[in-house]
């Protein structure tokens, strides 16, 4: 696809240059070719952007938002989303929503990484500077 876009851009450039340098007798041919090439480039760029968005949306990822009051973890594996939310308590933290341990779709390696004390330590650090 990149090759098609580059060829279309080259075609646009050649057509524009020829028109600018006085080949007015072929104005209509270059004008139509310019429009076709332009429409082709726009179409290919839209398709490319759509494919990037789809691949980004389906990407496996972990998002963690940490505040002084707790944290929320979101895991996306194979397009399926899992959430777990923790709040600060007098003795540490407590899960109030979701449970990654009971989810079969979360690989053990991901669960182990999420089960670390990192979010709790970040929450404590944020709380200490308030």
PDB file of C-alpha atoms in Angstrom:
ATOM      1  CA  UNK A   1       0.000   0.000   0.000  1.00  0.00           C
ATOM      2  CA  UNK A   2       2.854   2.408   0.764  1.00  0.00           C
ATOM      3  CA  UNK A   3       4.116   1.876  -2.772  1.00  0.00           C
ATOM      4  CA  UNK A   4       0.690   2.779  -4.220  1.00  0.00           C
ATOM      5  CA  UNK A   5       0.560   5.972  -2.177  1.00  0.00           C
ATOM      6  CA  UNK A   6       4.083   6.947  -3.214  1.00  0.00           C
ATOM      7  CA  UNK A   7       3.284   6.301  -6.872  1.00  0.00           C
ATOM      8  CA  UNK A   8       0.121   8.374  -6.608  1.00  0.00           C
ATOM      9  CA  UNK A   9       2.045  11.216  -4.963  1.00  0.00           C
ATOM     10  CA  UNK A  10       4.668  11.030  -7.721  1.00  0.00           C
ATOM     11  CA  UNK A  11       1.881  11.155 -10.304  1.00  0.00           C
ATOM     12  CA  UNK A  12       0.398  14.188  -8.560  1.00  0.00           C
ATOM     13  CA  UNK A  13       3.780  15.908  -8.521  1.00  0.00           C
ATOM     14  CA  UNK A  14       4.502  15.268 -12.190  1.00  0.00           C
ATOM     15  CA  UNK A  15       1.017  16.398 -13.202  1.00  0.00           C
ATOM     16  CA  UNK A  16       1.270  19.575 -11.128  1.00  0.00           C
ATOM     17  CA  UNK A  17       4.721  20.445 -12.429  1.00  0.00           C
ATOM     18  CA  UNK A  18       3.721  19.876 -16.048  1.00  0.00           C
ATOM     19  CA  UNK A  19       0.701  22.136 -15.634  1.00  0.00           C
ATOM     20  CA  UNK A  20       2.726  24.847 -13.904  1.00  0.00           C
ATOM     21  CA  UNK A  21       5.376  24.858 -16.632  1.00  0.00           C
ATOM     22  CA  UNK A  22       2.942  25.759 -19.357  1.00  0.00           C
ATOM     23  CA  UNK A  23       1.539  22.598 -20.826  1.00  0.00           C
ATOM     24  CA  UNK A  24      -1.870  24.228 -20.983  1.00  0.00           C
ATOM     25  CA  UNK A  25      -3.004  22.216 -23.992  1.00  0.00           C
ATOM     26  CA  UNK A  26      -3.068  19.125 -21.765  1.00  0.00           C
ATOM     27  CA  UNK A  27      -4.797  20.943 -18.925  1.00  0.00           C
ATOM     28  CA  UNK A  28      -7.869  18.732 -18.927  1.00  0.00           C
ATOM     29  CA  UNK A  29      -5.872  15.478 -18.928  1.00  0.00           C
ATOM     30  CA  UNK A  30      -3.690  16.612 -16.029  1.00  0.00           C
ATOM     31  CA  UNK A  31      -6.676  18.027 -14.168  1.00  0.00           C
ATOM     32  CA  UNK A  32      -8.586  14.729 -14.380  1.00  0.00           C
ATOM     33  CA  UNK A  33      -5.470  12.718 -13.550  1.00  0.00           C
ATOM     34  CA  UNK A  34      -4.759  15.021 -10.623  1.00  0.00           C
ATOM     35  CA  UNK A  35      -8.269  14.526  -9.226  1.00  0.00           C
ATOM     36  CA  UNK A  36      -8.113  10.759  -9.649  1.00  0.00           C
ATOM     37  CA  UNK A  37      -4.694  10.535  -8.026  1.00  0.00           C
ATOM     38  CA  UNK A  38      -5.760  12.845  -5.205  1.00  0.00           C
ATOM     39  CA  UNK A  39      -8.885  10.784  -4.516  1.00  0.00           C
ATOM     40  CA  UNK A  40      -6.802   7.614  -4.584  1.00  0.00           C
ATOM     41  CA  UNK A  41      -4.281   9.039  -2.091  1.00  0.00           C
ATOM     42  CA  UNK A  42      -7.046  10.181   0.260  1.00  0.00           C
ATOM     43  CA  UNK A  43      -8.734   6.768   0.066  1.00  0.00           C
ATOM     44  CA  UNK A  44      -5.484   4.904   0.776  1.00  0.00           C
ATOM     45  CA  UNK A  45      -4.624   7.184   3.691  1.00  0.00           C
ATOM     46  CA  UNK A  46      -8.095   6.691   5.204  1.00  0.00           C
ATOM     47  CA  UNK A  47      -7.736   2.906   4.871  1.00  0.00           C
ATOM     48  CA  UNK A  48      -4.290   3.033   6.455  1.00  0.00           C
ATOM     49  CA  UNK A  49      -5.574   5.155   9.382  1.00  0.00           C
ATOM     50  CA  UNK A  50      -8.471   2.749   9.917  1.00  0.00           C
ATOM     51  CA  UNK A  51      -6.127  -0.249   9.986  1.00  0.00           C
ATOM     52  CA  UNK A  52      -3.847   1.512  12.504  1.00  0.00           C
ATOM     53  CA  UNK A  53      -6.825   2.307  14.732  1.00  0.00           C
ATOM     54  CA  UNK A  54      -8.079  -1.288  14.597  1.00  0.00           C
ATOM     55  CA  UNK A  55      -4.656  -2.696  15.439  1.00  0.00           C
ATOM     56  CA  UNK A  56      -4.282  -0.193  18.306  1.00  0.00           C
ATOM     57  CA  UNK A  57      -7.746  -1.006  19.681  1.00  0.00           C
ATOM     58  CA  UNK A  58      -7.094  -4.763  19.583  1.00  0.00           C
ATOM     59  CA  UNK A  59      -3.630  -4.487  21.099  1.00  0.00           C
ATOM     60  CA  UNK A  60      -3.027  -6.222  24.426  1.00  0.00           C
ATOM     61  CA  UNK A  61      -2.421  -3.528  27.034  1.00  0.00           C
ATOM     62  CA  UNK A  62      -2.529  -2.565  30.687  1.00  0.00           C
ATOM     63  CA  UNK A  63      -3.682   0.847  31.899  1.00  0.00           C
ATOM     64  CA  UNK A  64      -3.292   1.869  35.533  1.00  0.00           C
ATOM     65  CA  UNK A  65      -4.625   5.128  36.963  1.00  0.00           C
ATOM     66  CA  UNK A  66      -3.371   5.905  40.466  1.00  0.00           C
ATOM     67  CA  UNK A  67      -4.635   8.655  42.766  1.00  0.00           C
ATOM     68  CA  UNK A  68      -4.106   9.320  46.499  1.00  0.00           C
ATOM     69  CA  UNK A  69      -7.504   7.625  47.081  1.00  0.00           C
ATOM     70  CA  UNK A  70      -6.764   4.370  45.235  1.00  0.00           C
ATOM     71  CA  UNK A  71      -6.146   2.955  41.787  1.00  0.00           C
ATOM     72  CA  UNK A  72      -7.965   1.426  38.852  1.00  0.00           C
ATOM     73  CA  UNK A  73      -6.354  -1.170  36.600  1.00  0.00           C
ATOM     74  CA  UNK A  74      -7.682  -1.995  33.152  1.00  0.00           C
ATOM     75  CA  UNK A  75      -6.354  -4.963  31.199  1.00  0.00           C
ATOM     76  CA  UNK A  76      -7.207  -5.589  27.555  1.00  0.00           C
ATOM     77  CA  UNK A  77      -6.333  -9.061  26.276  1.00  0.00           C
ATOM     78  CA  UNK A  78      -7.402 -10.145  22.783  1.00  0.00           C
ATOM     79  CA  UNK A  79      -9.939  -7.311  22.632  1.00  0.00           C
ATOM     80  CA  UNK A  80     -11.637  -8.207  25.941  1.00  0.00           C
ATOM     81  CA  UNK A  81     -11.477  -5.661  28.776  1.00  0.00           C
ATOM     82  CA  UNK A  82     -11.078  -6.497  32.475  1.00  0.00           C
ATOM     83  CA  UNK A  83     -11.175  -3.934  35.306  1.00  0.00           C
ATOM     84  CA  UNK A  84     -10.200  -3.938  38.945  1.00  0.00           C
ATOM     85  CA  UNK A  85     -10.552  -1.017  41.342  1.00  0.00           C
ATOM     86  CA  UNK A  86      -8.892  -0.533  44.737  1.00  0.00           C
ATOM     87  CA  UNK A  87      -9.490   2.163  47.359  1.00  0.00           C
ATOM     88  CA  UNK A  88      -7.317   3.267  50.247  1.00  0.00           C
ATOM     89  CA  UNK A  89      -8.311   2.082  53.713  1.00  0.00           C
ATOM     90  CA  UNK A  90      -6.901   2.744  57.184  1.00  0.00           C
ATOM     91  CA  UNK A  91      -4.905  -0.493  56.962  1.00  0.00           C
ATOM     92  CA  UNK A  92      -3.869  -0.480  53.290  1.00  0.00           C
ATOM     93  CA  UNK A  93      -6.225  -0.942  50.370  1.00  0.00           C
ATOM     94  CA  UNK A  94      -9.303  -2.914  49.447  1.00  0.00           C
ATOM     95  CA  UNK A  95     -10.631  -4.140  46.107  1.00  0.00           C
ATOM     96  CA  UNK A  96     -14.111  -2.747  45.496  1.00  0.00           C
ATOM     97  CA  UNK A  97     -14.627  -3.771  41.884  1.00  0.00           C
ATOM     98  CA  UNK A  98     -13.453  -6.693  39.783  1.00  0.00           C
ATOM     99  CA  UNK A  99     -11.031  -9.495  40.623  1.00  0.00           C
ATOM    100  CA  UNK A 100      -8.248 -10.331  38.183  1.00  0.00           C
ATOM    101  CA  UNK A 101      -7.482 -13.567  40.040  1.00  0.00           C
ATOM    102  CA  UNK A 102     -10.876 -15.049  39.124  1.00  0.00           C
ATOM    103  CA  UNK A 103     -10.640 -14.074  35.437  1.00  0.00           C
ATOM    104  CA  UNK A 104      -9.653 -16.968  33.164  1.00  0.00           C
ATOM    105  CA  UNK A 105      -8.833 -14.636  30.251  1.00  0.00           C
ATOM    106  CA  UNK A 106      -5.886 -12.975  32.020  1.00  0.00           C
ATOM    107  CA  UNK A 107      -2.617 -14.893  31.605  1.00  0.00           C
ATOM    108  CA  UNK A 108      -0.759 -15.769  34.812  1.00  0.00           C
ATOM    109  CA  UNK A 109       2.238 -13.596  33.829  1.00  0.00           C
ATOM    110  CA  UNK A 110      -0.006 -10.541  33.518  1.00  0.00           C
ATOM    111  CA  UNK A 111      -1.799 -11.319  36.786  1.00  0.00           C
ATOM    112  CA  UNK A 112       1.526 -11.707  38.623  1.00  0.00           C
ATOM    113  CA  UNK A 113       2.751  -8.350  37.310  1.00  0.00           C
ATOM    114  CA  UNK A 114      -0.492  -6.633  38.337  1.00  0.00           C
ATOM    115  CA  UNK A 115      -0.447  -8.253  41.769  1.00  0.00           C
ATOM    116  CA  UNK A 116       2.706  -6.373  42.807  1.00  0.00           C
ATOM    117  CA  UNK A 117       2.802  -3.619  45.416  1.00  0.00           C
ATOM    118  CA  UNK A 118       3.717  -0.942  42.851  1.00  0.00           C
ATOM    119  CA  UNK A 119       0.240   0.681  42.591  1.00  0.00           C
ATOM    120  CA  UNK A 120      -0.125   0.689  46.396  1.00  0.00           C
ATOM    121  CA  UNK A 121       3.286   2.329  46.864  1.00  0.00           C
ATOM    122  CA  UNK A 122       2.451   4.969  44.240  1.00  0.00           C
ATOM    123  CA  UNK A 123      -0.868   5.662  45.964  1.00  0.00           C
ATOM    124  CA  UNK A 124       0.929   6.096  49.320  1.00  0.00           C
ATOM    125  CA  UNK A 125       3.483   8.442  47.770  1.00  0.00           C
ATOM    126  CA  UNK A 126       0.737  10.599  46.241  1.00  0.00           C
ATOM    127  CA  UNK A 127      -1.130  10.666  49.566  1.00  0.00           C
ATOM    128  CA  UNK A 128       2.022  11.731  51.457  1.00  0.00           C
ATOM    129  CA  UNK A 129       2.501  14.852  49.309  1.00  0.00           C
ATOM    130  CA  UNK A 130      -1.074  16.128  49.642  1.00  0.00           C
TER     131      UNK A 130
END
